Amino acid sequence: MTAKILDGKAIAQELRQLLRAARQALGPSEVRLASVEIGQNPAADVYVRNQRRAAADVGIEMEVCNLPLGTTEAQLVTAIQALNRRDEVAGIIVQRPLPIGIDPRNVQSAIDPHKDVEGMHPANMGSILYREPLLPPCTAAAAQHLIVSTGMDLRGAETVVVGHSEIVGKPIAVLLLHHLSTVTVCHVGTRNLSEHTRRADILVVAVGKAGLVHGDMVKPGACVVDVGINQGPDGRIVGDVHFPSTAPVAGWLTPVPGGVGPVTVAMLLRNTLRAAGAQV
Ligand code: NAD
């Protein structure tokens, strides 16, 4: 078997077409997404560029607020609170990585939950447990969207999520649980990882270790979603799943780059339009 490629770029393009219509339905007034960044980080700059391009394509205005290196957590929170008060700002995103000494949880909690378009405020995180996420966490929503796009039956499917972080692994597990798939979450304490991954009909890997999952750890025909973003030895971006050995085994497979990443950006824009709609 050779896996069908889950082409995140193409799926994101389809989503943006729907989002353009949703943007128009909001009327002529501006929809503004504010992006806050401390200092200059090459990785964050790439994300911001991609986000700005995708936002412009949908008709969302992106405002970039660059704070100087040395900005304290209190100063960052003050800047966020100022954005919270501005009516024309529909959504706020804080670019990572944050400097050492700034607690991302305090920062995320400072954002007005109605403007938390990354979906990481405790209120939005909590609402996914109740199946009522107005603003779900973007990467988790992207992984869910990619899996649903295969058309496979999720009910009763053996689903294994590798990684249990607050921003990726846990919310993915919860969203897939809502489809009545049987979810197992593996993590750094899991014994014999491959025993779990080999029985997965749906395998989501979100760890941050290049090539952690090889083809011999994958059930033939499985849907494999690779969330990882790592720098390979030659400087190129690679995922957590070893693509060459997995593609001949899996039924569906996301590439890195070009898989989860572009769909995550589309989910950020979807959340921004939802936030703008709710604020109207
Ligand atoms: P994290 O460091 O917060 O969490 C890593 C997780 O991996 C933990 O749950 C840990 O228990 C688990 N883990 C570590 N070693 C393991 C092992 N040997 N076996 C099994 N589990 C193990 O990372 P994160 O923030 O969740 O990000 C994970 C990856 O996803 C990173 O590569 C990150 O860059 C990427 N990411 C991608 C997107 C996207 O939009 N594509 C968004 C966010 C994060």
mmCIF file of C-alpha atoms and ligand atoms in Angstrom:
data_model
loop_
_atom_site.group_PDB
_atom_site.id
_atom_site.type_symbol
_atom_site.label_atom_id
_atom_site.label_comp_id
_atom_site.label_asym_id
_atom_site.label_seq_id
_atom_site.Cartn_x
_atom_site.Cartn_y
_atom_site.Cartn_z
ATOM 1 C CA MET A 1 0.000 0.000 0.000
ATOM 2 C CA THR A 2 1.119 3.556 -0.615
ATOM 3 C CA ALA A 3 -0.449 6.183 1.612
ATOM 4 C CA LYS A 4 -2.706 8.849 0.185
ATOM 5 C CA ILE A 5 -1.158 12.167 1.070
ATOM 6 C CA LEU A 6 -3.332 14.403 3.245
ATOM 7 C CA ASP A 7 -2.402 17.617 1.482
ATOM 8 C CA GLY A 8 -2.709 20.334 4.118
ATOM 9 C CA LYS A 9 -1.991 23.124 1.633
ATOM 10 C CA ALA A 10 -4.870 22.096 -0.635
ATOM 11 C CA ILE A 11 -7.240 21.546 2.292
ATOM 12 C CA ALA A 12 -6.311 24.954 3.740
ATOM 13 C CA GLN A 13 -6.995 26.551 0.368
ATOM 14 C CA GLU A 14 -10.482 24.985 0.299
ATOM 15 C CA LEU A 15 -11.079 26.226 3.845
ATOM 16 C CA ARG A 16 -9.967 29.752 2.945
ATOM 17 C CA GLN A 17 -12.510 29.811 0.133
ATOM 18 C CA LEU A 18 -15.268 29.108 2.676
ATOM 19 C CA LEU A 19 -13.748 31.652 5.055
ATOM 20 C CA ARG A 20 -13.787 34.385 2.381
ATOM 21 C CA ALA A 21 -17.545 33.926 2.132
ATOM 22 C CA ALA A 22 -17.889 33.987 5.931
ATOM 23 C CA ARG A 23 -15.788 37.161 6.011
ATOM 24 C CA GLN A 24 -18.051 38.849 3.464
ATOM 25 C CA ALA A 25 -21.117 37.891 5.451
ATOM 26 C CA LEU A 26 -19.740 39.939 8.364
ATOM 27 C CA GLY A 27 -20.139 43.142 6.330
ATOM 28 C CA PRO A 28 -17.785 45.916 5.304
ATOM 29 C CA SER A 29 -16.266 46.836 8.675
ATOM 30 C CA GLU A 30 -12.692 45.718 9.233
ATOM 31 C CA VAL A 31 -11.848 42.397 10.934
ATOM 32 C CA ARG A 32 -8.532 42.819 12.722
ATOM 33 C CA LEU A 33 -6.197 40.157 14.131
ATOM 34 C CA ALA A 34 -3.447 41.444 16.436
ATOM 35 C CA SER A 35 -0.227 39.458 16.655
ATOM 36 C CA VAL A 36 2.106 40.140 19.576
ATOM 37 C CA GLU A 37 5.778 39.183 19.421
ATOM 38 C CA ILE A 38 8.715 39.868 21.728
ATOM 39 C CA GLY A 39 12.005 40.555 19.941
ATOM 40 C CA GLN A 40 12.777 39.003 16.579
ATOM 41 C CA ASN A 41 12.710 35.261 16.197
ATOM 42 C CA PRO A 42 13.351 33.778 12.740
ATOM 43 C CA ALA A 43 10.894 30.884 13.318
ATOM 44 C CA ALA A 44 8.158 33.217 14.608
ATOM 45 C CA ASP A 45 8.811 35.600 11.704
ATOM 46 C CA VAL A 46 8.083 32.785 9.232
ATOM 47 C CA TYR A 47 4.820 31.983 11.063
ATOM 48 C CA VAL A 48 3.796 35.648 11.109
ATOM 49 C CA ARG A 49 4.516 36.014 7.382
ATOM 50 C CA ASN A 50 2.414 32.931 6.585
ATOM 51 C CA GLN A 51 -0.376 34.097 8.869
ATOM 52 C CA ARG A 52 -0.381 37.589 7.353
ATOM 53 C CA ARG A 53 -0.534 36.199 3.810
ATOM 54 C CA ALA A 54 -3.373 33.798 4.657
ATOM 55 C CA ALA A 55 -5.257 36.513 6.592
ATOM 56 C CA ALA A 56 -5.018 38.937 3.659
ATOM 57 C CA ASP A 57 -6.310 36.207 1.338
ATOM 58 C CA VAL A 58 -9.439 35.873 3.489
ATOM 59 C CA GLY A 59 -9.901 39.621 4.074
ATOM 60 C CA ILE A 60 -8.610 39.857 7.636
ATOM 61 C CA GLU A 61 -6.355 42.764 8.595
ATOM 62 C CA MET A 62 -3.302 41.659 10.576
ATOM 63 C CA GLU A 63 -1.657 44.085 12.992
ATOM 64 C CA VAL A 64 1.800 43.102 14.236
ATOM 65 C CA CYS A 65 2.855 44.460 17.643
ATOM 66 C CA ASN A 66 6.599 43.995 18.134
ATOM 67 C CA LEU A 67 7.657 44.444 21.748
ATOM 68 C CA PRO A 68 11.370 44.898 22.517
ATOM 69 C CA LEU A 69 13.558 42.111 23.897
ATOM 70 C CA GLY A 70 13.601 42.444 27.672
ATOM 71 C CA THR A 71 9.829 43.019 27.857
ATOM 72 C CA THR A 72 8.658 41.585 31.190
ATOM 73 C CA GLU A 73 5.618 39.361 31.711
ATOM 74 C CA ALA A 74 3.821 42.283 33.422
ATOM 75 C CA GLN A 75 4.536 44.579 30.450
ATOM 76 C CA LEU A 76 3.346 41.910 27.995
ATOM 77 C CA VAL A 77 0.142 41.431 29.995
ATOM 78 C CA THR A 78 -0.413 45.223 29.981
ATOM 79 C CA ALA A 79 -0.007 45.279 26.171
ATOM 80 C CA ILE A 80 -2.516 42.410 25.850
ATOM 81 C CA GLN A 81 -4.993 44.174 28.131
ATOM 82 C CA ALA A 82 -4.766 47.265 25.898
ATOM 83 C CA LEU A 83 -5.643 45.081 22.884
ATOM 84 C CA ASN A 84 -8.512 43.504 24.864
ATOM 85 C CA ARG A 85 -10.022 46.987 25.270
ATOM 86 C CA ARG A 86 -9.829 47.923 21.580
ATOM 87 C CA ASP A 87 -13.199 47.155 19.957
ATOM 88 C CA GLU A 88 -11.771 46.933 16.436
ATOM 89 C CA VAL A 89 -9.419 44.068 17.458
ATOM 90 C CA ALA A 90 -11.378 40.835 16.980
ATOM 91 C CA GLY A 91 -8.595 38.412 17.841
ATOM 92 C CA ILE A 92 -5.226 38.301 19.601
ATOM 93 C CA ILE A 93 -2.383 35.844 19.054
ATOM 94 C CA VAL A 94 0.876 35.755 20.998
ATOM 95 C CA GLN A 95 3.766 34.341 18.981
ATOM 96 C CA ARG A 96 6.005 31.689 20.505
ATOM 97 C CA PRO A 97 8.605 30.963 21.670
ATOM 98 C CA LEU A 98 8.264 33.407 24.546
ATOM 99 C CA PRO A 99 11.471 34.513 26.315
ATOM 100 C CA ILE A 100 12.539 32.483 29.363
ATOM 101 C CA GLY A 101 10.894 33.856 32.496
ATOM 102 C CA ILE A 102 7.515 34.506 30.863
ATOM 103 C CA ASP A 103 4.890 31.913 31.731
ATOM 104 C CA PRO A 104 2.800 31.179 28.599
ATOM 105 C CA ARG A 105 -0.176 30.233 30.789
ATOM 106 C CA ASN A 106 -0.276 33.650 32.459
ATOM 107 C CA VAL A 107 -0.062 35.280 29.039
ATOM 108 C CA GLN A 108 -2.809 33.158 27.514
ATOM 109 C CA SER A 109 -5.042 33.766 30.529
ATOM 110 C CA ALA A 110 -4.600 37.547 30.106
ATOM 111 C CA ILE A 111 -6.274 37.464 26.681
ATOM 112 C CA ASP A 112 -10.017 38.154 26.689
ATOM 113 C CA PRO A 113 -11.449 34.637 26.063
ATOM 114 C CA HIS A 114 -13.705 36.138 23.372
ATOM 115 C CA LYS A 115 -10.573 37.297 21.512
ATOM 116 C CA ASP A 116 -8.493 34.170 22.237
ATOM 117 C CA VAL A 117 -8.324 32.958 18.629
ATOM 118 C CA GLU A 118 -5.614 30.396 19.435
ATOM 119 C CA GLY A 119 -8.193 28.743 21.684
ATOM 120 C CA MET A 120 -5.810 28.356 24.588
ATOM 121 C CA HIS A 121 -7.446 30.415 27.329
ATOM 122 C CA PRO A 122 -8.565 28.065 30.119
ATOM 123 C CA ALA A 123 -12.208 28.983 29.351
ATOM 124 C CA ASN A 124 -11.891 27.892 25.717
ATOM 125 C CA MET A 125 -9.870 24.812 26.626
ATOM 126 C CA GLY A 126 -12.530 23.889 29.167
ATOM 127 C CA SER A 127 -15.371 24.373 26.702
ATOM 128 C CA ILE A 128 -14.029 21.601 24.442
ATOM 129 C CA LEU A 129 -14.860 19.116 27.180
ATOM 130 C CA TYR A 130 -18.501 20.169 26.846
ATOM 131 C CA ARG A 131 -18.436 19.945 23.024
ATOM 132 C CA GLU A 132 -19.137 23.675 22.809
ATOM 133 C CA PRO A 133 -15.922 25.148 21.533
ATOM 134 C CA LEU A 134 -16.558 28.506 19.859
ATOM 135 C CA LEU A 135 -12.805 28.977 19.673
ATOM 136 C CA PRO A 136 -11.140 25.519 19.795
ATOM 137 C CA PRO A 137 -7.335 25.177 19.960
ATOM 138 C CA CYS A 138 -6.170 25.599 16.356
ATOM 139 C CA THR A 139 -3.722 22.701 15.979
ATOM 140 C CA ALA A 140 -6.126 20.225 17.563
ATOM 141 C CA ALA A 141 -8.950 21.475 15.319
ATOM 142 C CA ALA A 142 -6.632 21.123 12.308
ATOM 143 C CA ALA A 143 -5.735 17.520 13.165
ATOM 144 C CA GLN A 144 -9.440 16.735 13.626
ATOM 145 C CA HIS A 145 -10.326 18.379 10.300
ATOM 146 C CA LEU A 146 -7.652 16.413 8.424
ATOM 147 C CA ILE A 147 -8.843 13.109 9.888
ATOM 148 C CA VAL A 148 -12.524 13.865 9.161
ATOM 149 C CA SER A 149 -11.565 14.859 5.593
ATOM 150 C CA THR A 150 -10.525 11.235 4.876
ATOM 151 C CA GLY A 151 -14.170 10.168 5.219
ATOM 152 C CA MET A 152 -13.187 7.259 7.455
ATOM 153 C CA ASP A 153 -15.585 6.091 10.143
ATOM 154 C CA LEU A 154 -14.281 7.441 13.441
ATOM 155 C CA ARG A 155 -16.876 5.731 15.627
ATOM 156 C CA GLY A 156 -15.162 2.868 17.419
ATOM 157 C CA ALA A 157 -11.874 3.476 15.602
ATOM 158 C CA GLU A 158 -8.744 2.762 17.650
ATOM 159 C CA THR A 159 -7.131 6.183 17.992
ATOM 160 C CA VAL A 160 -3.702 6.700 19.483
ATOM 161 C CA VAL A 161 -2.393 10.185 20.262
ATOM 162 C CA VAL A 162 1.324 10.330 21.030
ATOM 163 C CA GLY A 163 2.039 13.443 23.114
ATOM 164 C CA HIS A 164 -0.025 14.829 25.987
ATOM 165 C CA SER A 165 0.777 18.558 26.023
ATOM 166 C CA GLU A 166 -1.916 21.057 26.970
ATOM 167 C CA ILE A 167 -1.790 22.842 23.619
ATOM 168 C CA VAL A 168 -1.697 19.842 21.284
ATOM 169 C CA GLY A 169 -1.965 16.251 22.560
ATOM 170 C CA LYS A 170 -4.685 16.600 25.208
ATOM 171 C CA PRO A 171 -7.115 18.720 23.145
ATOM 172 C CA ILE A 172 -6.666 16.431 20.121
ATOM 173 C CA ALA A 173 -7.547 13.438 22.313
ATOM 174 C CA VAL A 174 -10.678 15.206 23.586
ATOM 175 C CA LEU A 175 -11.866 16.298 20.118
ATOM 176 C CA LEU A 176 -11.437 12.759 18.751
ATOM 177 C CA LEU A 177 -13.208 11.305 21.766
ATOM 178 C CA HIS A 178 -16.274 13.347 20.760
ATOM 179 C CA HIS A 179 -16.385 11.278 17.539
ATOM 180 C CA LEU A 180 -16.713 8.165 19.742
ATOM 181 C CA SER A 181 -13.356 6.809 18.681
ATOM 182 C CA THR A 182 -11.530 4.807 21.353
ATOM 183 C CA VAL A 183 -8.686 7.085 22.356
ATOM 184 C CA THR A 184 -5.382 6.097 23.954
ATOM 185 C CA VAL A 185 -2.936 8.840 24.902
ATOM 186 C CA CYS A 186 0.769 7.929 24.943
ATOM 187 C CA HIS A 187 3.491 10.129 26.425
ATOM 188 C CA VAL A 188 6.952 10.183 27.850
ATOM 189 C CA GLY A 189 5.932 7.675 30.548
ATOM 190 C CA THR A 190 4.417 5.143 28.126
ATOM 191 C CA ARG A 191 6.041 1.715 28.147
ATOM 192 C CA ASN A 192 6.477 0.053 24.783
ATOM 193 C CA LEU A 193 5.131 2.806 22.533
ATOM 194 C CA SER A 194 5.011 0.638 19.417
ATOM 195 C CA GLU A 195 2.600 -1.828 21.080
ATOM 196 C CA HIS A 196 0.084 1.035 21.137
ATOM 197 C CA THR A 197 0.865 2.661 17.804
ATOM 198 C CA ARG A 198 0.652 -0.664 15.922
ATOM 199 C CA ARG A 199 -3.016 -1.144 16.758
ATOM 200 C CA ALA A 200 -4.063 2.409 15.826
ATOM 201 C CA ASP A 201 -6.521 2.976 12.980
ATOM 202 C CA ILE A 202 -5.840 6.673 13.572
ATOM 203 C CA LEU A 203 -2.407 7.715 14.796
ATOM 204 C CA VAL A 204 -1.643 11.325 15.748
ATOM 205 C CA VAL A 205 1.938 12.120 16.695
ATOM 206 C CA ALA A 206 2.724 15.383 18.510
ATOM 207 C CA VAL A 207 6.009 15.012 20.340
ATOM 208 C CA GLY A 208 8.755 17.131 18.792
ATOM 209 C CA LYS A 209 11.253 14.315 18.095
ATOM 210 C CA ALA A 210 12.265 13.861 14.473
ATOM 211 C CA GLY A 211 11.430 10.422 13.126
ATOM 212 C CA LEU A 212 10.188 9.012 16.460
ATOM 213 C CA VAL A 213 7.574 6.878 14.674
ATOM 214 C CA HIS A 214 8.816 4.525 11.945
ATOM 215 C CA GLY A 215 6.791 2.525 9.445
ATOM 216 C CA ASP A 216 7.220 -0.694 11.461
ATOM 217 C CA MET A 217 5.268 0.996 14.297
ATOM 218 C CA VAL A 218 2.240 1.697 12.070
ATOM 219 C CA LYS A 219 -0.788 -0.515 11.309
ATOM 220 C CA PRO A 220 -1.208 -1.086 7.569
ATOM 221 C CA GLY A 221 -3.842 1.295 6.189
ATOM 222 C CA ALA A 222 -3.848 3.606 9.241
ATOM 223 C CA CYS A 223 -4.482 7.335 9.031
ATOM 224 C CA VAL A 224 -1.297 8.991 10.324
ATOM 225 C CA VAL A 225 -1.282 12.676 11.249
ATOM 226 C CA ASP A 226 2.140 14.122 11.984
ATOM 227 C CA VAL A 227 1.946 17.303 14.076
ATOM 228 C CA GLY A 228 5.677 17.516 14.830
ATOM 229 C CA ILE A 229 7.882 20.283 13.508
ATOM 230 C CA ASN A 230 11.608 19.611 13.870
ATOM 231 C CA GLN A 231 14.767 20.802 12.218
ATOM 232 C CA GLY A 232 16.452 17.864 10.477
ATOM 233 C CA PRO A 233 20.257 17.429 10.452
ATOM 234 C CA ASP A 234 20.463 19.192 7.070
ATOM 235 C CA GLY A 235 18.416 22.143 8.368
ATOM 236 C CA ARG A 236 15.209 21.064 6.637
ATOM 237 C CA ILE A 237 11.906 20.845 8.503
ATOM 238 C CA VAL A 238 10.833 17.278 9.294
ATOM 239 C CA GLY A 239 8.014 15.746 11.321
ATOM 240 C CA ASP A 240 7.883 13.209 14.140
ATOM 241 C CA VAL A 241 6.975 10.439 11.686
ATOM 242 C CA HIS A 242 9.658 8.923 9.462
ATOM 243 C CA PHE A 243 8.028 9.590 6.115
ATOM 244 C CA PRO A 244 9.940 7.186 3.790
ATOM 245 C CA SER A 245 9.248 4.087 5.921
ATOM 246 C CA THR A 246 5.657 5.086 6.815
ATOM 247 C CA ALA A 247 4.310 6.083 3.393
ATOM 248 C CA PRO A 248 4.369 2.459 2.076
ATOM 249 C CA VAL A 249 2.423 1.220 5.144
ATOM 250 C CA ALA A 250 -0.136 3.908 6.075
ATOM 251 C CA GLY A 251 -3.445 4.503 4.308
ATOM 252 C CA TRP A 252 -3.270 8.294 4.739
ATOM 253 C CA LEU A 253 -0.330 10.399 5.816
ATOM 254 C CA THR A 254 0.262 14.114 6.368
ATOM 255 C CA PRO A 255 3.552 15.496 5.023
ATOM 256 C CA VAL A 256 5.758 17.897 7.014
ATOM 257 C CA PRO A 257 5.841 20.652 5.955
ATOM 258 C CA GLY A 258 2.521 21.070 4.162
ATOM 259 C CA GLY A 259 0.269 18.956 6.391
ATOM 260 C CA VAL A 260 -1.074 20.113 9.753
ATOM 261 C CA GLY A 261 0.665 23.528 9.618
ATOM 262 C CA PRO A 262 -1.352 25.242 6.831
ATOM 263 C CA VAL A 263 -4.634 23.869 8.220
ATOM 264 C CA THR A 264 -3.708 25.248 11.662
ATOM 265 C CA VAL A 265 -3.373 28.721 10.120
ATOM 266 C CA ALA A 266 -6.773 28.291 8.434
ATOM 267 C CA MET A 267 -8.254 27.367 11.843
ATOM 268 C CA LEU A 268 -6.738 30.527 13.334
ATOM 269 C CA LEU A 269 -8.537 32.570 10.675
ATOM 270 C CA ARG A 270 -11.761 30.628 11.221
ATOM 271 C CA ASN A 271 -11.548 31.414 14.932
ATOM 272 C CA THR A 272 -10.887 35.095 14.151
ATOM 273 C CA LEU A 273 -14.053 35.290 12.035
ATOM 274 C CA ARG A 274 -16.036 33.421 14.699
ATOM 275 C CA ALA A 275 -14.729 35.845 17.332
ATOM 276 C CA ALA A 276 -15.590 38.838 15.140
ATOM 277 C CA GLY A 277 -19.085 37.432 14.500
ATOM 278 C CA ALA A 278 -19.694 36.818 18.208
ATOM 279 C CA GLN A 279 -18.456 40.307 19.111
ATOM 280 C CA VAL A 280 -20.872 41.909 16.605
HETATM 281 P P1 NAD B 1 5.684 19.449 24.260
HETATM 282 O O1 NAD B 1 7.171 19.416 24.414
HETATM 283 O O2 NAD B 1 4.887 20.372 25.105
HETATM 284 O O3 NAD B 1 5.116 17.989 24.512
HETATM 285 C C1 NAD B 1 5.777 16.856 24.010
HETATM 286 C C2 NAD B 1 4.975 15.618 24.348
HETATM 287 O O4 NAD B 1 5.648 14.487 23.832
HETATM 288 C C3 NAD B 1 4.790 15.385 25.839
HETATM 289 O O5 NAD B 1 3.439 15.073 26.052
HETATM 290 C C4 NAD B 1 5.674 14.190 26.161
HETATM 291 O O6 NAD B 1 5.133 13.369 27.179
HETATM 292 C C5 NAD B 1 5.688 13.469 24.834
HETATM 293 N N1 NAD B 1 6.913 12.679 24.609
HETATM 294 C C6 NAD B 1 8.187 13.094 24.706
HETATM 295 N N2 NAD B 1 9.028 12.081 24.406
HETATM 296 C C7 NAD B 1 8.260 11.015 24.097
HETATM 297 C C8 NAD B 1 8.539 9.682 23.712
HETATM 298 N N3 NAD B 1 9.792 9.240 23.565
HETATM 299 N N4 NAD B 1 7.492 8.848 23.484
HETATM 300 C C9 NAD B 1 6.219 9.274 23.625
HETATM 301 N N5 NAD B 1 5.888 10.548 23.981
HETATM 302 C C10 NAD B 1 6.907 11.395 24.225
HETATM 303 O O7 NAD B 1 5.423 19.689 22.718
HETATM 304 P P2 NAD B 1 4.117 20.316 21.983
HETATM 305 O O8 NAD B 1 4.063 21.763 22.237
HETATM 306 O O9 NAD B 1 2.933 19.452 22.259
HETATM 307 O O10 NAD B 1 4.561 20.128 20.464
HETATM 308 C C11 NAD B 1 4.778 18.841 19.908
HETATM 309 C C12 NAD B 1 5.267 19.002 18.480
HETATM 310 O O11 NAD B 1 4.228 19.620 17.701
HETATM 311 C C13 NAD B 1 6.483 19.935 18.329
HETATM 312 O O12 NAD B 1 7.297 19.430 17.292
HETATM 313 C C14 NAD B 1 5.885 21.252 17.918
HETATM 314 O O13 NAD B 1 6.788 22.050 17.160
HETATM 315 C C15 NAD B 1 4.738 20.776 17.055
HETATM 316 N N6 NAD B 1 3.632 21.739 16.901
HETATM 317 C C16 NAD B 1 3.101 21.862 15.667
HETATM 318 C C17 NAD B 1 2.032 22.715 15.454
HETATM 319 C C18 NAD B 1 1.436 22.829 14.070
HETATM 320 O O14 NAD B 1 0.573 23.666 13.861
HETATM 321 N N7 NAD B 1 1.833 21.989 13.130
HETATM 322 C C19 NAD B 1 1.513 23.462 16.516
HETATM 323 C C20 NAD B 1 2.051 23.288 17.791
HETATM 324 C C21 NAD B 1 3.119 22.398 17.980
#
